[in-house]
Short mmCIF file of C-alpha atoms and ligand atoms in Angstrom, two decimals:
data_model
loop_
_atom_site.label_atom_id
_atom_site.label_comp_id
_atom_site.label_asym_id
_atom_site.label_seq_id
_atom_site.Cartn_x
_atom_site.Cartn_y
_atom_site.Cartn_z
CA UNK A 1 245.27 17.47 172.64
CA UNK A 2 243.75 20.12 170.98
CA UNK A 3 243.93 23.48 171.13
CA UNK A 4 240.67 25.14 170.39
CA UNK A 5 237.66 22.18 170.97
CA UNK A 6 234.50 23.91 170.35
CA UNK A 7 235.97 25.28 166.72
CA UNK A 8 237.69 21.91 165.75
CA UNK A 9 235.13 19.80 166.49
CA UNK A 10 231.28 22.14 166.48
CA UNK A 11 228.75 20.85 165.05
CA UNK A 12 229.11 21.17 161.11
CA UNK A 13 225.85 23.03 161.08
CA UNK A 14 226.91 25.62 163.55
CA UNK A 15 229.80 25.79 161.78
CA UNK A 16 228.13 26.43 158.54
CA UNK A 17 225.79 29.42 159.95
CA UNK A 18 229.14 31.45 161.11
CA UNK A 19 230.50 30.65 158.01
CA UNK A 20 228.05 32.38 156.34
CA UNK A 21 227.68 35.19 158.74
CA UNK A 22 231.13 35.85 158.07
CA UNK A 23 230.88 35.50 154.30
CA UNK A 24 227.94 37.93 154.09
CA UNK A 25 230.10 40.44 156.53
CA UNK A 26 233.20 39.87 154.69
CA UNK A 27 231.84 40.43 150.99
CA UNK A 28 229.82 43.78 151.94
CA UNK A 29 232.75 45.38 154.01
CA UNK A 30 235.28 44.46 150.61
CA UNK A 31 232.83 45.74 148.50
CA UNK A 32 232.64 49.01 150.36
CA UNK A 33 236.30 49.38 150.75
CA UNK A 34 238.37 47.92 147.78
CA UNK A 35 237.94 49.19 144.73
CA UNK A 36 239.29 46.58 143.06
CA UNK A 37 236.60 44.22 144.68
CA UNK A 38 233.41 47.00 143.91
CA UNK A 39 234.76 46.90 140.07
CA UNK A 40 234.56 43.09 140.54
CA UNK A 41 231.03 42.75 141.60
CA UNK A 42 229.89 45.42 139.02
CA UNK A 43 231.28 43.79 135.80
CA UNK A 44 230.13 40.23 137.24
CA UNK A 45 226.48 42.17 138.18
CA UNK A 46 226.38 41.14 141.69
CA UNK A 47 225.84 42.64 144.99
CA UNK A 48 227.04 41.60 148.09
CA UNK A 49 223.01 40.95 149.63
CA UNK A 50 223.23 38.49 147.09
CA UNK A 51 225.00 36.10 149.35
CA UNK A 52 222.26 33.96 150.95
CA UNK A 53 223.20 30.77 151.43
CA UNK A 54 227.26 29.13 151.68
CA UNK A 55 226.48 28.12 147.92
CA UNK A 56 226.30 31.38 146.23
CA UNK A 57 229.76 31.90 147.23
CA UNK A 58 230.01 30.75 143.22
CA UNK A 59 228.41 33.76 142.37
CA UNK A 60 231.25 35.69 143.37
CA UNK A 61 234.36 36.21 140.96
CA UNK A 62 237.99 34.37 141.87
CA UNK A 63 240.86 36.83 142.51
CA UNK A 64 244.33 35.26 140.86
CA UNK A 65 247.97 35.35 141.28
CA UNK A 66 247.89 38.17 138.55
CA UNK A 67 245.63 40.19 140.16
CA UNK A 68 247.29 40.62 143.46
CA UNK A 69 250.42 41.51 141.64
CA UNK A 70 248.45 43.96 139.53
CA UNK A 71 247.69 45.37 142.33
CA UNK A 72 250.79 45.81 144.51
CA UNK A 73 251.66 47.29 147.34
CA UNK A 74 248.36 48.63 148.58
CA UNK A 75 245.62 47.78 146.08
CA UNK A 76 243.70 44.68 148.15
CA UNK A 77 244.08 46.81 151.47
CA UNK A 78 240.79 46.90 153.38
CA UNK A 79 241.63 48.10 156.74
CA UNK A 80 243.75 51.74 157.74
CA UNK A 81 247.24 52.19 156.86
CA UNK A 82 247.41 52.64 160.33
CA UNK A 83 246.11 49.36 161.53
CA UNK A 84 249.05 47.15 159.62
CA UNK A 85 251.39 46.13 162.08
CA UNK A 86 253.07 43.55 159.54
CA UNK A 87 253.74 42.84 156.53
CA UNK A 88 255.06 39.35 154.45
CA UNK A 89 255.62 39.50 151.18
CA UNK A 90 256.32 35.97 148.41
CA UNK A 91 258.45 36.76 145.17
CA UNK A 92 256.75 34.58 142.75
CA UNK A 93 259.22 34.19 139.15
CA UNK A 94 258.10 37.06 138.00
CA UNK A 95 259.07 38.82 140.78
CA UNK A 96 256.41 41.07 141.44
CA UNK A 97 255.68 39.91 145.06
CA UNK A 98 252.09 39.45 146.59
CA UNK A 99 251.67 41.28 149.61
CA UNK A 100 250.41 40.01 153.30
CA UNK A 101 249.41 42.76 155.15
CA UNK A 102 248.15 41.92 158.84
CA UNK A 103 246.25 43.92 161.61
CA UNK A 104 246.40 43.25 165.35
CA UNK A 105 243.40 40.89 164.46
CA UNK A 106 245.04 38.83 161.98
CA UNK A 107 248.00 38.34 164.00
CA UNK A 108 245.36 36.86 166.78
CA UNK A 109 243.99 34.28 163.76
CA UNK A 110 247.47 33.52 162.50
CA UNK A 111 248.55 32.80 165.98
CA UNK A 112 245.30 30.48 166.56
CA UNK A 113 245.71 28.66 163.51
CA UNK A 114 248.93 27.77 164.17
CA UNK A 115 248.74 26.65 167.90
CA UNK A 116 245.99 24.70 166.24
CA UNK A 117 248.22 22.93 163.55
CA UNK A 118 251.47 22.48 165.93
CA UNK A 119 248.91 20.89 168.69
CA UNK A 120 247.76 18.53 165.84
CA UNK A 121 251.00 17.42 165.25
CA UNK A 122 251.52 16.81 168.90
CA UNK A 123 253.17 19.94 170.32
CA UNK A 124 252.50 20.88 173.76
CA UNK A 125 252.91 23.42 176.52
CA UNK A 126 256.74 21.88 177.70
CA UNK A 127 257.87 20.47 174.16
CA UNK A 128 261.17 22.57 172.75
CA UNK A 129 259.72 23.82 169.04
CA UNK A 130 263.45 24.11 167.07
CA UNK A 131 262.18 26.34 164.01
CA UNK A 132 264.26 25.74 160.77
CA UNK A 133 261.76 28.05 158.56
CA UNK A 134 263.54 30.93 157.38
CA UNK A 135 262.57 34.21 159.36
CA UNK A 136 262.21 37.50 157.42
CA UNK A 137 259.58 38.31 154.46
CA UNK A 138 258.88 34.37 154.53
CA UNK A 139 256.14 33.52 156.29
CA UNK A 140 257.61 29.87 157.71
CA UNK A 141 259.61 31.07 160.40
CA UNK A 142 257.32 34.11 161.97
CA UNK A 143 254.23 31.80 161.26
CA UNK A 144 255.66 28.66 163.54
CA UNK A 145 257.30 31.23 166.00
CA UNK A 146 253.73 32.66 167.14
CA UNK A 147 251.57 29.48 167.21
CA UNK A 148 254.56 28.20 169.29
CA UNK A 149 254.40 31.13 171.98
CA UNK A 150 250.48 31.01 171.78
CA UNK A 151 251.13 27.58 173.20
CA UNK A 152 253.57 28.18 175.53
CA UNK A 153 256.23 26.33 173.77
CA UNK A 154 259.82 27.00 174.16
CA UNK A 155 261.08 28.44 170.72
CA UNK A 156 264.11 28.00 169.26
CA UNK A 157 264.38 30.74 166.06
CA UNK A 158 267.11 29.37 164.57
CA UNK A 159 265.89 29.77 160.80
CA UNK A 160 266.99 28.01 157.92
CA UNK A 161 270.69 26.65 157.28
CA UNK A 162 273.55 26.73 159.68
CA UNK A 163 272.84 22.81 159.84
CA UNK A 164 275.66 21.44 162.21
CA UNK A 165 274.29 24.45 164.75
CA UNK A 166 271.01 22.86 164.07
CA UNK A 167 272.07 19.34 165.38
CA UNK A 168 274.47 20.65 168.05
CA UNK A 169 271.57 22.40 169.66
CA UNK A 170 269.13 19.97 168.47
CA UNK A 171 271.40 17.87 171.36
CA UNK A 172 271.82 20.29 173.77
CA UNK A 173 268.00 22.26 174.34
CA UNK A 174 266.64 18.66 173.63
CA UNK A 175 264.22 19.78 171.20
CA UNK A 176 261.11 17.87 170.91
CA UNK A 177 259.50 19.26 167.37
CA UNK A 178 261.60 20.13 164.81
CA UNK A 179 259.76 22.60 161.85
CA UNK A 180 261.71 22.80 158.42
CA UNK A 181 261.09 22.27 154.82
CA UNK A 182 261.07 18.10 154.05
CA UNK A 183 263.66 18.41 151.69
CA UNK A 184 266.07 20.22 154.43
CA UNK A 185 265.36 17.51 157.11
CA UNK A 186 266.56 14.56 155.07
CA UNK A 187 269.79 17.18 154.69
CA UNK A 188 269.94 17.29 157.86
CA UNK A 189 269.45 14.20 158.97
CA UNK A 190 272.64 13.63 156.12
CA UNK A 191 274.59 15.33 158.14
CA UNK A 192 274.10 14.31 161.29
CA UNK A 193 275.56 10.83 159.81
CA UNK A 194 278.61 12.46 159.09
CA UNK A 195 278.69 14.35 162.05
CA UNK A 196 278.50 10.83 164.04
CA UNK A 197 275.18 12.42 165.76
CA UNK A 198 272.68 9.16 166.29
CA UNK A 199 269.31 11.02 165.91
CA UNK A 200 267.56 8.06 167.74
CA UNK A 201 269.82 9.36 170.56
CA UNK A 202 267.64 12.82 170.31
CA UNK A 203 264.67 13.80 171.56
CA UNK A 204 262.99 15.19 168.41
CA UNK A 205 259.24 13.03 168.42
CA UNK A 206 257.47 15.20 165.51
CA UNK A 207 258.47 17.20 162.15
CA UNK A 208 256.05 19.26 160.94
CA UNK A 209 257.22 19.81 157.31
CA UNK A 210 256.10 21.92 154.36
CA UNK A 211 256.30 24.58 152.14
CA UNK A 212 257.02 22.21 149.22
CA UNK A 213 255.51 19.13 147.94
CA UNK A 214 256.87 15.95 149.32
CA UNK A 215 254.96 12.36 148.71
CA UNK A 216 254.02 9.41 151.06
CA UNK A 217 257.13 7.66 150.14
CA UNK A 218 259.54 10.73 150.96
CA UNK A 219 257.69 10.78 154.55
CA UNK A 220 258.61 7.10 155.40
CA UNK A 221 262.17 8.02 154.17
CA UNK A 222 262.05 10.88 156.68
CA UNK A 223 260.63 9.16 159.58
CA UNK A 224 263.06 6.30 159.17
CA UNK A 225 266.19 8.41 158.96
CA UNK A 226 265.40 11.37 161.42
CA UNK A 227 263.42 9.26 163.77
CA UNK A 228 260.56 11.23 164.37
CA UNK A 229 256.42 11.50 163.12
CA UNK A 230 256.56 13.52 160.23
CA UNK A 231 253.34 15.81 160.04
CA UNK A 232 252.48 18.20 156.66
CA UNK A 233 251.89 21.18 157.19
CA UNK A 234 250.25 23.70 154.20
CA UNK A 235 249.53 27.25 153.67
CA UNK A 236 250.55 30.16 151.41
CA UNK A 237 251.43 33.78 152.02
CA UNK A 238 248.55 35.13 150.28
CA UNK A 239 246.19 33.43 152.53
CA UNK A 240 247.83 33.49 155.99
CA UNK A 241 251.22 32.04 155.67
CA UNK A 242 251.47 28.30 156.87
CA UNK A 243 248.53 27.60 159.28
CA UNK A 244 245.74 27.17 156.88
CA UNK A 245 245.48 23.46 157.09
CA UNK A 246 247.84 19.91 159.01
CA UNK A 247 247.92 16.91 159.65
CA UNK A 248 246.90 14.77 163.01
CA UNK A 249 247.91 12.17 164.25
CA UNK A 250 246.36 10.01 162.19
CA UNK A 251 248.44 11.58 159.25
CA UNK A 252 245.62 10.62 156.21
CA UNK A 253 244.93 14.51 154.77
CA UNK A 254 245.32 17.83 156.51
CA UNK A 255 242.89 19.67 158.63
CA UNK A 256 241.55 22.75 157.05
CA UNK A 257 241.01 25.70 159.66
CA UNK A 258 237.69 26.25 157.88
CA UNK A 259 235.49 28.69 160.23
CA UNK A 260 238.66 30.89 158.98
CA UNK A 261 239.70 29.79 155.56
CA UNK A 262 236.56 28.83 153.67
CA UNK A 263 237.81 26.18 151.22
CA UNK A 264 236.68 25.19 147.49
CA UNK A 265 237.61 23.02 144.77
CA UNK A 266 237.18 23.87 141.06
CA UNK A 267 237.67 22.36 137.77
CA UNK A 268 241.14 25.05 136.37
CA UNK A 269 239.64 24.85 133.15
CA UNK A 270 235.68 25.90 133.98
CA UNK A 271 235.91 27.00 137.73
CA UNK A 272 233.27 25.42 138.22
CA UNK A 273 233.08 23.85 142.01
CA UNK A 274 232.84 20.53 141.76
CA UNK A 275 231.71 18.00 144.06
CA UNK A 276 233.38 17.01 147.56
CA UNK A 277 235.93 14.31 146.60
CA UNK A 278 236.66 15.49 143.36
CA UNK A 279 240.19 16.54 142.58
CA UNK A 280 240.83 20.06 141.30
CA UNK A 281 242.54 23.37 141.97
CA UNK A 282 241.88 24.53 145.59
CA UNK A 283 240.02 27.88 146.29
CA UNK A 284 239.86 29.84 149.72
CA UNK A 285 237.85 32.97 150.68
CA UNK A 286 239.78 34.03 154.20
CA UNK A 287 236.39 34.81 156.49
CA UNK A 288 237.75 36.22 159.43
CA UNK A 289 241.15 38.75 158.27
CA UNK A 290 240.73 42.20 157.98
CA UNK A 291 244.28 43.54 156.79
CA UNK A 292 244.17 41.95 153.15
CA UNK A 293 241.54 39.67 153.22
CA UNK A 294 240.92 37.95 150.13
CA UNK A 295 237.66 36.16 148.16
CA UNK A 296 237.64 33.15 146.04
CA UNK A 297 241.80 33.17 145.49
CA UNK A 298 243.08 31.07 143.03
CA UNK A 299 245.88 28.86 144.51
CA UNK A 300 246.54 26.91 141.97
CA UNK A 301 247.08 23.91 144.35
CA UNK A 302 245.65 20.62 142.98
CA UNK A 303 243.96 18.24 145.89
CA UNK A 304 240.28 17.15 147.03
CA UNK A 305 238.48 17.85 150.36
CA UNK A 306 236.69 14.79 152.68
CA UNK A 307 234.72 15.45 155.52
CA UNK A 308 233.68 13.00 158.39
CA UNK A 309 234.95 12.53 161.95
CA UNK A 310 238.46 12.31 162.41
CA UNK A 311 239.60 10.09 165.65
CA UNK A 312 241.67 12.58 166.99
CA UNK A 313 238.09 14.25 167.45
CA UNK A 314 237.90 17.13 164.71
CA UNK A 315 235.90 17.20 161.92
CA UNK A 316 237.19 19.95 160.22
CA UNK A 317 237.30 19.23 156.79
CA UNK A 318 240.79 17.36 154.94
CA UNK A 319 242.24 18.00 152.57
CA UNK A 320 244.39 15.10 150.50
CA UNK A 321 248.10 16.20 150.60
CA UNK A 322 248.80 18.10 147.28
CA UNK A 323 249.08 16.54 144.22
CA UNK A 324 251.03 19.19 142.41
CA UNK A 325 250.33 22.71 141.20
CA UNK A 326 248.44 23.57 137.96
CA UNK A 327 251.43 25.62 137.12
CA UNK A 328 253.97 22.80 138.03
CA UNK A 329 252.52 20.45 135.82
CA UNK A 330 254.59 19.21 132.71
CA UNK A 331 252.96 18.05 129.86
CA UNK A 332 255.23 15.72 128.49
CA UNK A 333 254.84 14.34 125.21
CA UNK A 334 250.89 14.92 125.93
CA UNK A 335 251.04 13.14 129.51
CA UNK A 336 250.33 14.84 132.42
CA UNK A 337 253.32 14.91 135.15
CA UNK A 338 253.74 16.11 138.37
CA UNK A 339 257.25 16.27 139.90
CA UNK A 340 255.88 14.53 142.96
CA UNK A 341 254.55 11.45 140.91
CA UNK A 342 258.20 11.08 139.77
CA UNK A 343 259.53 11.03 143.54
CA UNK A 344 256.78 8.74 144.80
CA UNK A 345 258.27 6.16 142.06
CA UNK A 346 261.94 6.71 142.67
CA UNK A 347 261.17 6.58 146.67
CA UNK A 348 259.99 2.63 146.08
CA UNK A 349 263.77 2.46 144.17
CA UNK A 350 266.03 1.15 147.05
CA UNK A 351 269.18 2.17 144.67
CA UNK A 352 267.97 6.01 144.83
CA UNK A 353 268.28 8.83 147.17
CA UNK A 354 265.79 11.34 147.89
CA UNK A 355 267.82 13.70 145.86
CA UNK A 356 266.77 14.34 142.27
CA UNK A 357 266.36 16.56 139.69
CA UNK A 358 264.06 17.07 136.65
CA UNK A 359 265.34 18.96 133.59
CA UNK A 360 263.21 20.00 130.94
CA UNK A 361 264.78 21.02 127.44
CA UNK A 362 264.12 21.21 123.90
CA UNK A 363 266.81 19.74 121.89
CA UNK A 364 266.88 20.03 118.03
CA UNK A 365 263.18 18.37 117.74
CA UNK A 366 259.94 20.22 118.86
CA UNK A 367 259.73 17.22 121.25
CA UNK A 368 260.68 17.85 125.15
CA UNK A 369 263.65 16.10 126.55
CA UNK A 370 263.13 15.40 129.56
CA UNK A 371 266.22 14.22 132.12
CA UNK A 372 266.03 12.90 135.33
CA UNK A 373 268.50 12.99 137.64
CA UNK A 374 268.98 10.76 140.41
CA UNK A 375 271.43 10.76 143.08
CA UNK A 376 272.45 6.90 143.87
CA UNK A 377 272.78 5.84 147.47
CA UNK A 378 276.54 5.20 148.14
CA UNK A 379 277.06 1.82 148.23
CA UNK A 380 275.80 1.04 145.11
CA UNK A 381 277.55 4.07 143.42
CA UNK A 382 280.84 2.05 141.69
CA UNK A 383 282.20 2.78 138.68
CA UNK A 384 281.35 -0.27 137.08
CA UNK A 385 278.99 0.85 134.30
CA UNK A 386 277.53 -2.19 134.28
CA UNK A 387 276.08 -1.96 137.49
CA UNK A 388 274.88 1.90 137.53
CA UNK A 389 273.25 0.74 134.17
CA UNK A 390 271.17 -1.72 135.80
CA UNK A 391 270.14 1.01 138.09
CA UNK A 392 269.17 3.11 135.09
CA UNK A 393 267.67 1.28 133.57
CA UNK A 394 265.82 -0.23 136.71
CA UNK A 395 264.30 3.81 137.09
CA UNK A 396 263.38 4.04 133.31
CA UNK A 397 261.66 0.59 133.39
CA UNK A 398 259.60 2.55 136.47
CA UNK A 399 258.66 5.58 135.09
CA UNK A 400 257.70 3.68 131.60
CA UNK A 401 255.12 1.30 133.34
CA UNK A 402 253.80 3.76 136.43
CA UNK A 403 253.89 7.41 133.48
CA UNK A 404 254.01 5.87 130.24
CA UNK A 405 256.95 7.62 129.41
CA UNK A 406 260.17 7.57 128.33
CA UNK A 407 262.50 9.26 130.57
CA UNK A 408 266.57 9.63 129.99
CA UNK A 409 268.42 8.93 133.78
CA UNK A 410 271.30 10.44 134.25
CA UNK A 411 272.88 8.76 137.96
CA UNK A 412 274.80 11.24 139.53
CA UNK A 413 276.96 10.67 142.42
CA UNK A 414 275.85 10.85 145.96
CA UNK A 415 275.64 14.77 147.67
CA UNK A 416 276.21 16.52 144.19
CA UNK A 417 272.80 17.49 143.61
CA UNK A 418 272.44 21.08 145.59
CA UNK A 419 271.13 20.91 148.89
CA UNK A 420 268.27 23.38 150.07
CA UNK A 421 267.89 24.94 153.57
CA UNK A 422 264.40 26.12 152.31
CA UNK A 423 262.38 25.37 149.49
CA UNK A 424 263.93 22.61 147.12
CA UNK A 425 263.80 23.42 143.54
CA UNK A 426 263.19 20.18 141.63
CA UNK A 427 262.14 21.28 138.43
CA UNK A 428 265.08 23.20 135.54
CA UNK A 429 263.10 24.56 132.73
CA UNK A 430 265.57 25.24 130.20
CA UNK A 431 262.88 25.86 127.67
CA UNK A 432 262.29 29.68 129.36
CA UNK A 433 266.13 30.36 130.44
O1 DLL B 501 255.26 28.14 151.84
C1 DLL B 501 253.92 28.91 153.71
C2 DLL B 501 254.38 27.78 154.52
C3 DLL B 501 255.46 27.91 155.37
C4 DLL B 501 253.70 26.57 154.49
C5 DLL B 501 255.88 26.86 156.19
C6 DLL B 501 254.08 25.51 155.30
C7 DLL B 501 255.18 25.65 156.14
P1 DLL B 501 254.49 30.49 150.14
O2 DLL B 501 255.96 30.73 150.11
O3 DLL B 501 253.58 31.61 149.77
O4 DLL B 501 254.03 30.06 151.58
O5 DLL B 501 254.22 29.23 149.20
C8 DLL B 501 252.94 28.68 149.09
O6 DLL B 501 253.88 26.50 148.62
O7 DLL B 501 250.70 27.40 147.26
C9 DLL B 501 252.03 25.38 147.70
O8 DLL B 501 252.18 25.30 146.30
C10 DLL B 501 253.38 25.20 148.38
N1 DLL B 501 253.20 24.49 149.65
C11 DLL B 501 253.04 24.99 150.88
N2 DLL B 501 252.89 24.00 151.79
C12 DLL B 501 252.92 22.83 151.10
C13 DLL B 501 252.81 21.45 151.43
C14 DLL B 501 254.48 28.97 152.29
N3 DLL B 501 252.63 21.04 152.69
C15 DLL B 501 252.95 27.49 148.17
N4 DLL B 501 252.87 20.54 150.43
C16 DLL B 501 251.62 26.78 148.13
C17 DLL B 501 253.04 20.92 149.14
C18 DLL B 501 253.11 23.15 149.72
N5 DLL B 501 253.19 22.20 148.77
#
């Protein structure tokens, strides 16, 4: 089904015009009402009426990362104090959050955009939504909670962790969709093993995962241990929270709500847009927000956009699942690396776990060390060296012919590498400690 037909599926010229519309509204009201966007246009010598067509969206200046944190709490506000009715904050490492704020009217988008990305992943008026985001400043669990009620679903807020709870009541509300990080539901699905729970015996049909990166390989792993369609789901606090673009059923890229989150991709080192198809760091302008809307933001996300007709009937426009972040990406030893091209090698390892860790140091030379470690599935986990050898030498071989590099595995032993109810953190920098 889907939720909102004549958006999902209008006719990309129609589409276009209220794009536009929006774009010209959006860029004279900021202009007007943020200083911080006024200064913007000034130094870069252009004026909102300069917006004629989609395309000279590239005459208008990105905002970045820095510059929302530059301008915490209030500095990006463009509607009353008094018309905030919530706020959602994300600590980044520096820990200067970047702030959310949303009016009655951005609630109403949030809550559309996300009946429109739990619909695409099969949710229905009747399913039982269990919600394993966390709730609080994070905008996982609120963000699945509304599109759920917008729907009519019934919504179980259980938040992250408390992961026997999870299965018990997994069993006894008969959930249907179960929303969590990926990296939580293979913990989960971990423990329902040792709990004796069969999750085949369940009556979860969809996961609707995301919040981190997770590869092709790590959804098959998913699917196959918690029995269920695993759907990605994408979106960042500073635009909406999750609900700016998922996957259908036909799980090949992620529908981008588009008529409300204009999207662009850029070369990081120009910003200059390049052509549809073309991988690069993804931009989006939020048309239709009034609490802390934002232009051209930065997010740093690496992917490419395809357009066409879907089957399941939309044509908004995919986007690829992410390939990494620009700020995630090691260079080691001059190659580029993403964490996720290191799990989509160890997935095809049947020795390996999910479970792994990448730990970046800088021993003696100026050259990075780089250690990988892997947890190995039990029953190959002996303590004859010879054999876990093998296995190491099995994942170097891997990351040697797929990377070109050199890698040192360290096999640890299955269930010590921490587990995360939320976000997993893959990479250890030890270079900045
Ligand atoms: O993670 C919002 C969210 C909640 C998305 C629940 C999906 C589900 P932030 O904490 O602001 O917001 O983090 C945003 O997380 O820029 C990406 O780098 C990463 N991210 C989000 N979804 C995915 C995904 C939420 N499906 C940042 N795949 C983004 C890979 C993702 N990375």
């Amino acid at each position: 089904m889907i939720w909102n037909a004549v958006r999902e599926s209008e006719s990309p010229a129609k589409r276009r015009d209220r794009q536009l519309a929006e774009l010209k509204d959006l860029a004279a009201r900021l202009y007007n009402r943020v200083e911080f966007y006024k200064t913007r246009f000034d130094e870069a010598g252009v004026k909102p009426t300069d917006i004629v067509t989609l395309e000279d969206i590239s005459k208008i200046p990105f905002t970045t990362k820095d510059d929302l944190r530059d301008t915490y709490p209030y500095g990006l506000l463009a509607a009353d104090h008094d018309d905030i009715v919530e706020i959602h904050t994300s600590s980044g490492t520096t820990g200067t959050p970047v702030v959310d704020a949303y009016t009655r009217n951005d609630m109403d988008v949030w809550s559309e955009v996300m009946a429109r990305c739990l619909m695409m992943a099969g949710a229905e008026k009747g399913d039982v939504v269990q919600n394993g985001y966390g709730y609080g400043m994070f905008t996982g669990g609120l963000g699945v909670h509304y599109g759920a009620h917008a729907i009519g679903c019934n919504t179980i807020p259980i938040g992250g962790g408390n992961t026997e709870r999870q299965l018990q009541l997994m069993r006894d509300f008969g959930s249907t969709i179960l929303t969590c990080t990926p990296s939580y539901s293979l913990y989960m699905a971990e423990v329902a093993k040792d709990m004796g729970i069969d999750m085949e015996s369940l009556s979860i049909k969809s996961g609707i995962f995301g919040a981190e990166p997770w590869s092709e390989n790590m959804r098959r792993e998913i699917e196959e241990k918690m029995h269920l369609k695993a759907y990605d789901i994408y979106g960042l606090t500073e635009i909406i929270g999750p609900g700016v673009s998922c996957e259908c059923g036909e799980q090949n890229g992620l529908h981008v709500n588009e008529d409300h989150f204009y999207p662009e991709i850029i070369d990081p080192e120009t910003g200059k847009v390049l052509p549809e198809g073309e991988k690069g760091e993804l931009v989006f302008t939020t048309l239709t927000k009034t609490g802390t809307p934002i232009l051209r933001y930065r997010t740093r996300d690496i992917t490419w956009l395809e357009r066409g007709e879907c089957a399941c009937g939309r044509n908004l426009v995919k986007m690829h699942r992410l390939l990494g972040r620009t700020d995630d990406m090691m260079i080691i030893r001059g190659v580029n690396v993403f964490p996720s091209q290191i799990e989509h090698i160890l997935m095809d390892i049947e020795e390996t776990q999910p479970h792994y860790q990448i730990v970046i140091d800088r021993v003696e030379t100026y050259l990075d060390d780089v250690e990988l470690r892997v947890e190995v599935e039990p029953q190959f986990f002996s303590d004859e060296t010879k054999e876990l050898e093998r296995i190491s030498r099995k994942i170097a071989e891997a990351m040697k012919n797929k990377l070109g590099l050199n890698l040192h595995i360290k096999l640890v032993e299955p269930k010590s590498i921490e587990r995360s109810m939320g976000k997993a953190k893959r990479v250890i920098d030890k270079r900045t400690l």
